[in-house]
XYZ file of C-alpha atoms in Angstrom:
763
model
C 88.464 52.008 74.727
C 89.931 48.757 76.108
C 88.653 47.426 79.407
C 90.639 48.619 82.412
C 89.201 46.576 85.248
C 92.527 45.102 86.360
C 94.460 48.321 86.786
C 93.823 50.992 89.412
C 92.074 54.155 88.214
C 93.960 57.340 89.057
C 90.931 59.291 90.293
C 89.867 56.479 92.634
C 93.281 56.290 94.315
C 93.293 59.876 95.651
C 89.560 60.475 96.062
C 88.720 61.141 99.715
C 85.112 61.219 101.013
C 84.056 64.600 102.388
C 83.835 63.281 105.951
C 87.471 62.097 105.824
C 88.973 65.281 104.341
C 91.080 67.607 106.458
C 89.643 70.998 107.449
C 91.607 73.005 104.882
C 90.490 70.728 102.040
C 86.839 70.850 103.144
C 86.869 74.634 102.926
C 87.713 74.400 99.222
C 85.078 71.829 98.244
C 81.262 72.061 98.518
C 79.666 69.278 100.504
C 77.486 68.159 97.589
C 80.619 67.041 95.720
C 80.809 64.150 98.156
C 84.562 64.513 98.540
C 87.691 65.703 96.820
C 91.163 64.782 95.691
C 94.028 64.789 98.181
C 97.600 63.778 97.518
C 99.146 61.533 100.170
C 101.217 63.650 102.524
C 104.103 61.232 102.067
C 104.298 59.303 98.809
C 104.956 55.697 99.848
C 107.925 55.245 97.523
C 111.645 55.858 97.777
C 112.744 59.482 97.706
C 115.657 60.182 95.373
C 117.726 63.312 95.868
C 119.650 63.290 92.531
C 119.506 61.638 89.114
C 120.366 58.218 90.503
C 117.783 55.488 90.006
C 116.538 53.709 93.126
C 114.717 50.399 92.726
C 113.087 47.999 95.180
C 111.050 44.830 94.571
C 110.126 41.530 96.192
C 112.107 39.491 93.647
C 114.930 40.258 91.196
C 116.850 38.382 88.485
C 119.990 40.078 87.283
C 121.862 39.242 84.064
C 125.349 40.769 84.147
C 125.643 43.947 82.002
C 122.383 43.207 80.224
C 119.115 43.444 82.101
C 117.426 43.338 85.451
C 114.078 41.568 85.836
C 111.952 42.620 88.805
C 108.646 41.289 90.145
C 106.427 41.768 93.150
C 105.718 45.352 94.315
C 108.294 47.033 92.082
C 109.157 50.631 93.090
C 111.306 52.975 91.001
C 112.367 56.506 91.976
C 114.500 59.054 90.153
C 114.420 62.682 91.228
C 110.769 63.786 91.448
C 109.606 60.765 89.437
C 108.204 57.744 91.244
C 106.446 54.663 89.880
C 105.102 51.357 91.064
C 104.144 48.225 89.084
C 103.720 44.463 89.397
C 106.828 43.730 87.329
C 109.565 45.525 85.418
C 112.552 44.886 83.182
C 115.490 47.296 83.253
C 117.824 47.446 80.201
C 121.273 48.596 81.335
C 122.436 49.518 77.824
C 119.498 51.771 76.845
C 118.649 52.930 80.366
C 114.995 52.077 79.763
C 112.687 50.322 82.192
C 109.597 48.498 80.935
C 106.896 48.325 83.592
C 103.812 46.125 83.366
C 100.840 45.245 85.512
C 99.000 47.960 87.490
C 101.444 50.794 86.821
C 101.074 53.823 89.140
C 103.234 56.922 88.634
C 103.211 60.086 90.745
C 104.568 63.590 90.461
C 103.796 66.881 92.168
C 100.056 67.462 91.648
C 99.823 64.657 89.084
C 98.904 60.973 89.179
C 98.781 58.511 86.274
C 98.076 54.788 86.009
C 98.325 52.318 83.124
C 98.561 48.730 81.990
C 102.185 49.125 80.914
C 104.814 51.848 80.747
C 108.218 52.671 79.287
C 110.497 54.748 81.521
C 113.672 56.390 80.145
C 116.072 56.974 83.044
C 118.307 59.204 80.910
C 115.595 61.780 80.115
C 113.111 61.079 82.891
C 110.321 60.564 80.325
C 107.625 57.956 80.848
C 105.038 56.640 78.388
C 101.994 54.663 79.547
C 99.503 52.680 77.504
C 95.788 52.396 78.303
C 96.198 55.060 80.959
C 94.132 57.039 83.425
C 95.301 60.344 84.901
C 94.473 62.939 87.553
C 95.474 66.591 88.004
C 94.726 67.461 91.623
C 94.666 71.261 91.463
C 92.518 71.415 88.341
C 90.209 68.699 89.720
C 90.615 67.062 86.304
C 90.586 63.339 85.626
C 90.567 61.303 82.453
C 91.554 58.289 80.407
C 93.857 57.924 77.410
C 94.975 55.420 74.819
C 98.528 56.578 75.458
C 100.036 59.136 77.807
C 103.608 60.452 77.779
C 105.106 62.640 80.478
C 108.204 64.506 79.320
C 110.155 66.077 82.142
C 108.494 66.940 85.427
C 105.584 69.024 84.125
C 104.686 68.321 80.465
C 102.133 65.674 79.483
C 101.189 64.528 75.972
C 97.996 62.484 75.598
C 96.600 60.540 72.652
C 92.960 59.470 72.530
C 91.948 61.488 75.607
C 88.653 61.590 77.481
C 88.723 64.100 80.344
C 86.327 65.801 82.760
C 86.261 67.739 86.026
C 83.294 65.790 87.390
C 83.804 63.605 90.441
C 84.463 59.857 89.966
C 81.413 57.972 88.791
C 79.824 61.092 87.293
C 80.328 61.749 83.596
C 77.818 64.567 83.225
C 80.144 66.066 80.637
C 83.490 65.187 79.125
C 85.858 66.328 76.420
C 87.036 63.736 73.914
C 90.118 64.782 71.931
C 92.535 63.141 69.543
C 95.492 64.868 71.231
C 95.884 66.826 74.473
C 98.956 68.649 75.759
C 99.159 69.661 79.427
C 101.813 72.082 80.669
C 101.913 72.281 84.465
C 104.717 74.852 84.424
C 102.582 77.252 82.363
C 99.278 76.160 83.898
C 97.261 75.424 80.763
C 96.302 72.668 78.372
C 95.513 72.508 74.673
C 93.502 69.976 72.699
C 92.890 69.110 69.044
C 89.789 67.705 67.365
C 87.676 68.146 70.467
C 84.081 67.144 70.928
C 82.020 67.972 73.983
C 79.924 65.089 75.266
C 76.981 65.358 77.626
C 76.150 61.997 79.160
C 78.315 60.394 76.450
C 76.274 62.103 73.695
C 78.320 64.394 71.388
C 76.875 67.924 71.305
C 79.667 70.191 70.060
C 82.877 70.025 68.012
C 85.838 72.397 67.884
C 89.097 71.738 66.000
C 91.323 73.287 68.665
C 90.995 74.786 72.135
C 92.968 75.746 75.229
C 91.896 75.557 78.874
C 93.398 76.285 82.325
C 94.611 73.567 84.663
C 95.343 75.748 87.697
C 94.409 79.156 89.107
C 96.685 81.154 86.828
C 95.214 83.431 84.180
C 95.238 81.818 80.743
C 93.924 82.404 77.244
C 90.946 80.307 76.283
C 87.224 80.060 75.758
C 84.945 81.551 78.388
C 81.456 80.357 79.129
C 79.036 80.844 76.233
C 75.667 82.435 76.870
C 72.477 82.574 74.887
C 68.963 83.867 75.301
C 66.338 86.045 73.698
C 65.258 89.674 73.741
C 62.209 91.401 72.356
C 64.377 94.470 71.713
C 67.089 92.361 70.118
C 64.660 90.651 67.742
C 64.822 87.249 69.368
C 67.555 84.676 69.931
C 71.194 85.569 70.549
C 74.281 83.414 71.143
C 77.591 84.737 72.490
C 80.909 82.875 72.771
C 83.642 84.940 74.465
C 87.330 84.144 74.081
C 89.868 85.435 76.592
C 93.388 86.498 75.519
C 96.048 86.522 78.244
C 98.456 88.720 76.299
C 100.846 89.704 79.102
C 100.857 90.019 82.904
C 99.767 93.657 82.608
C 97.277 93.570 79.730
C 94.630 91.224 78.357
C 91.591 91.183 76.102
C 88.258 89.451 75.600
C 86.661 89.051 72.176
C 82.986 88.101 72.046
C 81.325 87.290 68.728
C 77.568 87.314 69.221
C 74.976 86.084 66.746
C 71.696 88.001 67.075
C 68.647 86.732 65.209
C 67.601 88.982 62.302
C 70.502 91.337 62.988
C 73.712 89.480 62.202
C 77.114 89.081 63.832
C 77.765 91.558 66.638
C 81.429 91.801 67.692
C 82.557 93.008 71.107
C 86.146 93.538 72.218
C 87.327 94.413 75.733
C 90.930 95.506 76.294
C 92.411 95.951 79.781
C 95.803 97.476 80.494
C 97.580 97.797 83.844
C 100.517 100.170 84.241
C 102.551 101.274 87.272
C 100.214 104.276 87.444
C 96.768 102.750 87.000
C 94.345 100.824 84.802
C 92.766 101.490 81.417
C 89.736 99.620 80.030
C 88.541 99.937 76.448
C 85.320 98.409 75.152
C 84.430 98.278 71.456
C 81.338 96.983 69.712
C 80.552 96.698 66.001
C 77.958 95.094 63.769
C 78.207 95.285 59.999
C 74.890 95.703 58.195
C 72.351 95.234 60.981
C 69.527 93.918 58.813
C 66.777 94.556 61.371
C 67.901 98.157 61.925
C 68.294 98.728 58.186
C 64.735 97.555 57.512
C 63.313 99.750 60.275
C 65.323 102.875 59.392
C 66.018 102.656 55.678
C 67.606 106.097 55.512
C 70.221 105.395 58.173
C 73.467 103.449 58.091
C 73.088 99.870 59.295
C 76.743 99.734 60.386
C 76.479 100.249 64.141
C 79.228 100.687 66.700
C 80.009 101.744 70.242
C 83.056 102.669 72.306
C 83.633 102.918 76.065
C 86.953 104.093 77.512
C 87.705 104.169 81.241
C 91.112 105.067 82.648
C 92.361 105.807 86.175
C 95.952 106.833 86.886
C 97.892 107.943 89.976
C 100.979 109.691 88.588
C 102.494 110.885 91.863
C 101.307 111.057 95.446
C 99.535 114.339 94.545
C 98.628 114.034 90.851
C 95.988 111.719 89.396
C 93.832 111.623 86.290
C 90.747 109.859 84.988
C 88.982 109.454 81.652
C 85.452 108.169 81.057
C 84.414 108.445 77.418
C 81.380 106.773 75.856
C 79.945 107.068 72.359
C 77.515 105.010 70.271
C 76.439 105.253 66.664
C 72.722 105.723 67.352
C 70.144 106.157 70.119
C 68.975 102.512 70.069
C 72.400 100.852 70.109
C 72.378 99.910 73.809
C 68.789 98.664 73.759
C 69.174 96.592 70.601
C 72.631 95.109 70.983
C 73.994 95.127 74.549
C 72.455 92.147 76.344
C 72.601 93.244 79.990
C 70.148 92.851 82.849
C 70.281 96.437 84.132
C 66.864 97.646 85.199
C 67.882 101.260 84.551
C 68.452 102.642 81.069
C 70.879 105.477 80.392
C 69.527 108.570 78.648
C 72.850 110.453 78.641
C 76.219 108.765 78.085
C 78.901 110.618 80.084
C 82.216 111.839 78.703
C 84.711 113.221 81.195
C 88.456 113.747 81.404
C 89.917 115.025 84.679
C 93.332 115.895 86.030
C 93.533 116.416 89.773
C 96.153 117.647 92.239
C 95.742 117.239 95.994
C 97.925 117.771 99.026
C 97.173 118.676 102.622
C 96.152 122.313 101.996
C 95.606 122.627 98.247
C 93.354 120.950 95.677
C 93.140 121.626 91.953
C 91.203 119.932 89.171
C 90.723 120.501 85.455
C 87.845 118.676 83.768
C 86.326 118.350 80.323
C 82.736 117.116 80.615
C 80.201 116.255 77.940
C 77.309 113.921 77.164
C 75.646 112.041 74.346
C 71.861 112.117 74.688
C 70.199 108.861 73.631
C 66.550 109.834 74.035
C 65.388 111.726 70.969
C 62.257 112.881 72.817
C 64.320 115.087 75.143
C 64.093 118.665 73.881
C 67.317 120.515 73.087
C 66.550 122.994 75.878
C 66.409 120.136 78.413
C 69.700 118.517 77.433
C 72.706 118.983 79.729
C 75.479 121.455 79.024
C 79.033 120.431 78.270
C 81.725 122.035 80.417
C 84.742 122.873 78.253
C 86.585 123.183 80.616
C 85.662 123.162 84.311
C 88.462 124.331 86.636
C 88.386 124.181 90.436
C 90.896 125.422 93.032
C 90.493 124.947 96.783
C 92.927 126.000 99.489
C 92.764 126.050 103.264
C 94.847 127.069 106.231
C 94.876 128.631 109.695
C 95.453 132.153 110.964
C 95.639 131.989 114.732
C 92.342 130.593 115.994
C 90.667 131.102 112.632
C 90.394 128.569 109.834
C 90.291 130.048 106.350
C 89.291 128.483 103.075
C 89.280 129.713 99.511
C 87.272 127.990 96.792
C 87.162 128.982 93.159
C 85.541 127.480 90.064
C 85.570 128.457 86.427
C 83.564 126.746 83.689
C 82.621 127.389 80.093
C 79.180 125.954 79.330
C 78.225 124.946 75.803
C 75.508 123.044 73.976
C 73.956 123.104 70.526
C 71.452 125.977 70.688
C 70.359 126.295 67.058
C 66.821 125.174 67.917
C 66.538 126.921 71.304
C 64.943 130.283 72.026
C 65.030 132.783 74.895
C 67.161 132.489 78.006
C 67.722 128.756 77.463
C 69.753 129.645 74.365
C 72.565 131.068 76.513
C 76.075 129.648 76.515
C 79.132 131.165 78.158
C 81.496 131.236 81.119
C 80.975 131.406 84.866
C 83.522 132.341 87.524
C 82.657 131.623 91.150
C 84.732 132.595 94.212
C 83.905 131.490 97.776
C 86.310 132.750 100.478
C 85.343 131.870 104.059
C 86.493 132.194 107.679
C 85.429 129.888 110.504
C 86.175 129.296 114.160
C 84.993 126.752 116.663
C 85.653 124.330 119.467
C 85.002 120.617 119.891
C 85.286 118.498 123.022
C 83.825 115.390 124.592
C 80.709 117.261 125.705
C 79.892 118.863 122.364
C 80.933 121.290 119.653
C 80.253 124.793 118.379
C 81.343 126.290 115.087
C 80.536 129.506 113.218
C 81.600 130.782 109.820
C 81.228 133.649 107.368
C 81.486 133.232 103.602
C 81.244 135.464 100.555
C 79.809 133.812 97.432
C 80.680 135.897 94.353
C 79.794 134.876 90.783
C 80.477 136.502 87.414
C 78.991 135.543 84.034
C 80.076 136.312 80.484
C 77.331 135.036 78.179
C 76.850 134.519 74.464
C 73.778 134.192 72.248
C 71.502 136.112 74.614
C 69.277 139.051 73.621
C 69.691 140.890 76.920
C 72.788 141.808 78.944
C 75.649 139.380 78.438
C 77.387 140.182 81.731
C 76.115 139.430 85.200
C 77.653 139.495 88.650
C 76.190 138.431 91.960
C 77.550 138.573 95.505
C 75.857 136.837 98.424
C 77.269 136.802 101.995
C 76.593 133.835 104.285
C 76.686 133.596 108.080
C 76.044 130.302 109.845
C 76.469 128.660 113.252
C 76.388 124.979 114.159
C 76.324 123.623 117.742
C 75.665 120.275 119.358
C 75.935 118.393 122.639
C 76.885 114.771 123.375
C 75.318 112.808 126.242
C 75.683 109.101 126.874
C 74.650 106.496 129.403
C 75.076 102.785 129.959
C 71.994 100.595 129.854
C 71.042 96.972 129.505
C 68.414 95.770 127.044
C 67.363 92.173 126.437
C 70.311 90.942 128.462
C 72.873 92.931 126.463
C 74.939 95.954 127.488
C 74.630 99.111 125.385
C 75.859 102.670 125.366
C 73.074 105.082 124.445
C 73.912 108.544 123.168
C 71.723 111.636 122.989
C 72.911 114.275 120.517
C 70.846 117.481 120.272
C 71.930 119.921 117.563
C 71.112 123.494 116.446
C 72.045 125.078 113.138
C 71.392 128.626 111.883
C 72.181 130.155 108.490
C 71.533 133.591 106.977
C 72.029 134.867 103.430
C 70.190 137.839 101.833
C 68.039 137.761 98.707
C 69.597 138.613 95.348
C 67.613 138.852 92.111
C 68.742 135.999 89.824
C 65.893 135.287 87.409
C 67.873 136.537 84.398
C 70.777 134.177 85.065
C 70.589 131.020 82.887
C 70.499 127.574 84.447
C 73.665 125.780 83.370
C 73.992 123.054 86.014
C 71.718 123.980 88.919
C 68.955 121.982 90.593
C 67.074 121.913 93.883
C 68.395 119.411 96.408
C 66.114 116.761 97.841
C 64.850 117.643 101.291
C 66.002 115.091 103.843
C 67.552 114.922 107.304
C 71.094 115.756 106.203
C 69.789 118.719 104.184
C 68.642 120.323 107.443
C 72.283 121.259 108.068
C 73.195 122.335 104.532
C 74.205 125.922 103.881
C 72.154 126.184 100.691
C 69.274 124.352 99.054
C 70.703 124.432 95.520
C 73.456 122.427 93.836
C 75.363 124.107 91.027
C 76.286 127.773 90.885
C 73.431 129.506 89.059
C 71.156 130.014 92.049
C 72.214 131.104 95.525
C 69.440 130.775 98.057
C 68.111 133.419 100.424
C 68.179 131.937 103.911
C 67.062 132.987 107.364
C 66.376 129.715 109.099
C 67.206 127.686 112.171
C 67.266 123.907 112.487
C 66.662 121.851 115.601
C 67.397 118.135 115.578
C 68.226 115.271 117.872
C 69.901 111.903 117.302
C 70.156 108.930 119.625
C 72.355 105.898 119.015
C 72.604 102.494 120.661
C 76.143 101.109 120.579
C 77.075 97.532 121.424
C 79.176 97.984 124.554
C 81.336 94.950 123.802
C 82.114 95.640 120.150
C 81.288 99.308 119.649
C 79.016 98.437 116.713
C 76.073 100.732 116.068
C 72.933 98.635 116.578
C 70.347 101.392 116.257
C 70.119 105.063 115.315
C 67.137 107.407 115.381
C 67.225 111.003 114.132
C 64.543 113.654 113.724
C 64.714 117.333 112.939
C 62.864 120.370 111.659
C 63.784 123.808 110.420
C 62.007 127.126 110.830
C 62.005 129.822 108.143
C 61.959 133.353 109.573
C 61.126 134.810 106.127
C 59.530 133.653 102.905
C 62.144 132.361 100.480
C 62.125 133.989 97.036
C 64.890 132.321 94.987
C 63.688 129.299 93.024
C 64.376 127.104 89.998
C 61.351 127.108 87.716
C 59.121 127.742 90.728
C 60.672 125.011 92.882
C 62.854 125.351 95.969
C 61.308 128.408 97.677
C 59.606 127.692 101.019
C 57.181 129.904 102.899
C 57.833 131.388 106.307
C 57.277 128.952 109.137
C 58.009 125.379 110.017
C 59.237 122.822 107.548
C 58.084 119.220 107.436
C 59.748 116.902 109.913
C 62.704 114.997 108.459
C 63.895 111.812 110.047
C 66.035 108.716 109.714
C 66.055 105.422 111.562
C 68.349 102.424 111.385
C 68.029 99.174 113.276
C 70.655 96.429 113.057
C 69.966 93.863 115.786
C 72.111 91.283 113.979
C 75.144 91.635 111.748
C 73.166 90.154 108.865
C 69.854 91.942 109.363
C 69.056 95.644 109.086
C 66.078 97.961 108.784
C 66.431 101.517 107.514
C 63.769 104.212 107.191
C 64.052 107.801 105.980
C 61.386 110.322 105.123
C 59.607 113.618 105.599
C 56.270 114.179 107.312
C 54.127 117.302 107.266
C 52.495 117.683 110.716
C 50.154 120.442 109.512
C 48.677 118.308 106.740
C 49.227 115.102 108.687
C 50.719 113.473 105.597
C 53.932 111.852 104.427
C 55.738 113.777 101.697
C 58.639 111.445 100.998
C 59.732 108.105 102.348
C 62.147 105.294 101.742
C 62.247 102.117 103.814
C 64.248 98.964 103.303
C 64.775 95.677 105.099
C 67.873 93.621 104.292
C 68.894 90.136 105.364
C 71.633 87.731 104.369
C 72.777 84.420 105.771
C 76.321 84.131 107.082
C 77.500 82.447 103.885
C 75.457 84.849 101.686
C 73.625 81.931 100.074
C 70.379 83.580 101.154
C 69.934 87.278 100.399
C 66.668 89.179 100.781
C 65.632 92.814 100.605
C 62.263 94.559 100.668
C 61.938 98.260 99.964
C 59.323 100.951 99.500
C 59.775 104.399 97.951
C 57.272 107.243 98.079
C 57.572 110.809 96.797
C 54.547 113.096 96.667
C 56.729 116.123 95.836
C 57.953 114.818 92.472
C 56.624 116.245 89.204
C 55.017 112.842 88.688
C 54.027 111.332 92.009
C 56.126 108.245 92.703
C 55.359 105.170 94.758
C 57.185 101.907 94.159
C 57.872 98.690 95.999
C 61.044 96.707 95.439
C 61.657 93.087 96.411
C 64.915 91.207 95.863
C 65.584 87.596 96.804
C 68.256 84.949 96.453
C 66.852 81.795 98.041
C 68.550 78.383 98.151
C 66.028 75.584 97.756
C 68.792 73.049 98.258
C 72.547 73.045 98.650
C 72.847 73.180 94.869
C 69.884 75.289 93.749
C 69.142 78.979 94.221
C 66.108 80.937 93.110
C 66.858 84.514 92.103
C 64.320 87.297 91.851
C 63.764 91.025 91.836
C 60.475 92.838 91.352
C 59.889 96.581 91.113
C 56.193 97.470 91.173
C 54.790 100.915 90.367
C 51.941 101.485 92.813
C 50.835 104.659 91.031
C 50.350 102.878 87.705
C 49.450 99.520 89.231
C 51.963 97.959 86.875
C 55.339 96.263 86.988
C 58.224 98.688 86.445
C 60.846 95.948 86.191
C 61.399 92.348 87.181
C 64.032 89.663 87.160
C 63.519 85.971 87.870
C 66.038 83.215 87.587
C 67.283 79.833 88.634
C 70.865 78.882 89.434
C 71.810 75.227 89.731
C 75.331 74.187 90.694
C 76.959 70.769 90.734
C 80.525 69.791 91.412
C 81.443 70.000 87.726
C 78.942 72.341 86.061
C 76.440 75.064 86.816
C 73.472 76.581 85.027
C 71.781 79.980 85.178
C 68.436 80.844 83.599
C 67.275 84.440 83.942
C 64.207 86.232 82.581
C 63.811 89.998 82.801
C 61.232 92.651 82.009
C 61.696 96.411 82.202
C 60.036 99.609 81.062
C 61.517 101.220 77.963
C 61.761 104.926 77.234
C 58.489 104.870 75.281
C 56.776 103.219 78.285
C 56.690 99.832 76.601
C 57.640 96.569 78.268
C 60.778 94.787 77.069
C 61.459 91.134 77.854
C 64.759 89.282 77.832
C 65.835 85.749 78.629
C 69.434 84.737 79.274
C 70.622 81.152 79.649
C 74.131 80.024 80.478
C 75.885 76.772 81.330
C 79.318 76.807 82.934
C 81.589 73.766 82.801
C 84.057 73.726 85.646
C 87.617 73.937 84.405
C 86.880 75.341 80.939
C 87.103 79.115 81.218
C 86.534 82.215 83.254
C 83.675 84.366 84.497
C 80.264 84.220 82.922
C 78.009 87.099 81.972
C 74.799 85.767 83.490
C 76.114 85.681 87.055
C 77.762 89.077 86.640
C 74.555 90.672 85.390
C 72.498 89.157 88.204
C 75.005 90.534 90.715
C 74.461 94.034 89.317
C 70.740 93.790 90.042
C 70.758 92.002 93.422
C 73.286 93.225 96.039
C 74.938 90.356 97.885
C 74.455 87.792 95.097
C 78.160 87.523 94.318
C 79.250 87.173 97.962
C 78.804 83.402 97.817
C 80.597 81.285 95.225
C 80.186 77.504 95.583
C 83.538 76.646 94.014
C 86.452 78.702 92.781
C 86.993 78.445 89.061
C 90.572 77.976 87.859
C 91.666 79.800 84.775
C 91.261 83.293 83.508
C 91.747 86.113 85.964
C 89.471 88.165 83.757
C 88.061 91.349 85.234
C 84.464 91.912 84.215
C 83.807 95.356 82.783
C 80.925 97.250 81.265
C 80.840 96.818 77.514
C 79.769 98.681 74.424
C-alpha cells in the first residue's frame, strides 16, 4: 500500500488518551485500552442547513462560469457532509469538487482521510484515494486503496485493511478486496477476506458479514475448538447467526468432531406477543466412531429440545419443555458443554395454567426419557398422562377455607416389572381445609384442620385394584416477635428474637399396598420442622404427633434495613413412634429429633457465610451439613466460593468439598477454576480450570474440565476460544464457564457490538 506519511490518519485524529476522556466515555472503555475514540463535540467546519454548498479558504481564484480554485485551509460543507483539504478545484458545470492534500471528511460517527478526493455536490457522494477511515461506535479503523461514501451512511471500500485494535496495535486485521458498510442498517459485508494475525495470513473466507454497531445482525460468531475424551478427540465449531426478523432468529453451528464426522446444530428462537419459543436441533449423519462401537445400531444420531413459555391473558399461561435424543450416549459424545452434572432423565412437560386471586387450575402432561441403561425399569419415573390440579380459596367470616384437588394417571412400561412395582393407574386426591388465626406486631397464631382423601384405580396388579385412604390433620403454629436496638463495632443494629412453636397431628393409616408413583421422603432441615408432612407426592401420608420448638434471631442494619446476620435453631419431639415409611425410610422413633439449624452472616454486601445442618445431641455427631463462603469484588472481576457438603443419612455416605474461583492476575487476565473433591472416595468428582485473557481488540479463553461419568470413569475435555472484537456475538466458552461458576458473567470488560443472540441450551 502506498506510503501515507503526509496525510493525517483518521484513527489518530479522534483518539483520546484514557486520562483525557470524559467520564461517560471512560465507563465504556477498559483502562488497558489506553484510550478511546471521541468525536469533537463541535466539528470545526461550517454547518450547512440545506443542500447549498458552503466553501471557505485562505485563497481563491475564480474563472467566470467555469471553475473555482481554492488553496489554504479549504473547508466545504453541504448538509451533513463536511470536508477539509489543502487545496480544491470546483467545476461549476459538473458540480464536482476535486480536493487534494491532506483531505479530512467527517459525518455522524464516521471519519475518513485521504490524499485526494472527488466530491459530487449534486449527489453528496465523495470518493477518496489512498484513504484511512474510522467508525467511532464500532471502534473500527482501517486503510483503503479507494473509499467511496454514497449518501450519508453507505461506504464502499476497495483494497481494505481494517481492525478494531487501538492505533499502533495490529494484533489482527481483516484484508478484503471489497468492503461495504451500511450505517443505516448497522452492518458491513466483505469479499475475498483473509484474517491476518500480526500481518501473517491465517484464514480465508470468500464472503462474510459483521456488525458495526450494537444492533443485532447476521454473521459469524466466535469459533471454538477443543478436545474431549468422550468425543474422541479434537472438535471445531463455527457458529453462524441469522437475524431473520425482529421477533425471530437462528444460529447454525457446524461442528467437526474427530473420528465422528460433521455434527450440525441449529437453534431457532421466536418471540411473539405472548411469549418466547426456543427450538434446538442436532444431527450427525453416519457417526463413524459410534458405528464402530455399536455395529448393530444406526449411526445417524439426532437430538431435539423445545422450550416455550406463553402468557395468553392475565390469567392463562402455558409452557412446553420437550427433549428427546436418539440414544443414551448422545449428550456425552456430541454436546460439548462444561456442565459438571449429567442428566439421567430428559424431561418432557406441557402445561396449561389458569390463575386469579382465588382460583388456580393446571393441566400437565409429564414424561421422561431415561439415558442411563443401568437404571432398572422398576426405578424409572412414571409419566403423568395427564396431571390435573385445582386449588381454590376464600373466607367465611373469620375462617379461611381452601380446597385442593389433584388427579393424575401414572404410566410406564411395565413389561419387565413384577409385583407391586408393576402397577399403573389413576389417583384422585382431595384436600379441603379450614384455618383461622391472628397476626400483629407482637406475634402470630394460626390453627387449621384438613382432610386428606385419596382414591386409586389401578391396573396390572394381582391384588385389589381399588384403594381409598382418608387422613385428617390438625395443626397449630404460633410465634412471638421481640426486637431491640444495639450497637456493635460502631454500627447501629436492630436485633430480633423470634421464638416459634408448631404442633401437628394426623393418625396412622395402613398404606403398604399402595404403589409409589411419585412419592419420596423430604430432607430433614430447619424449614422441614414446620412442614405438615414428611413426604412429597401423594402415595404416603405420614402419621404425626409432634411438636416443634425453634428460635430465630436476626441482626438488621438500622440505616438500610439489610439483614446482616441470621441464626436459627430448632428441634421437634415425637410423642409416638412413626409407622408410615417409604422402603423403610422416613419413620422416626418416639422422642427428640436431631437439632436443625441455619446461620447466615453477611458483614459486607460482597461477602457472606452460610451454614445449615443437623446435629444429633444423643450421639454427639453431625448428620447433615452444608456450609459455603462467598466473596466477590465490587466489579465482579474477583469471585470466590468455598463449600462443604456432608450427609451421613444418604444411602451412600456423602462428603464433598467445592471450591470456585475467578481471580484476576492483572487487569487483562483472569484465572478460572472450580474443584469438587469427594472426601469419601479421596478422589476428584469434577474440576474446571481455565485462563481468560482480554485485550482491547481480542480475548482468549482456555478451559480444561474433568468430571465423573455414569460408569464412574473420568472424562476430560478442553475448550479453546478466541474472540475478535467486532466480528460476532456471544461465545460458548464464556457461557459454559458462567454455568459452572456463579458470578463469572457479572463482569464484562467491553461490550461487544453485533448479534443480540440469546444463549440457549442445545441438543
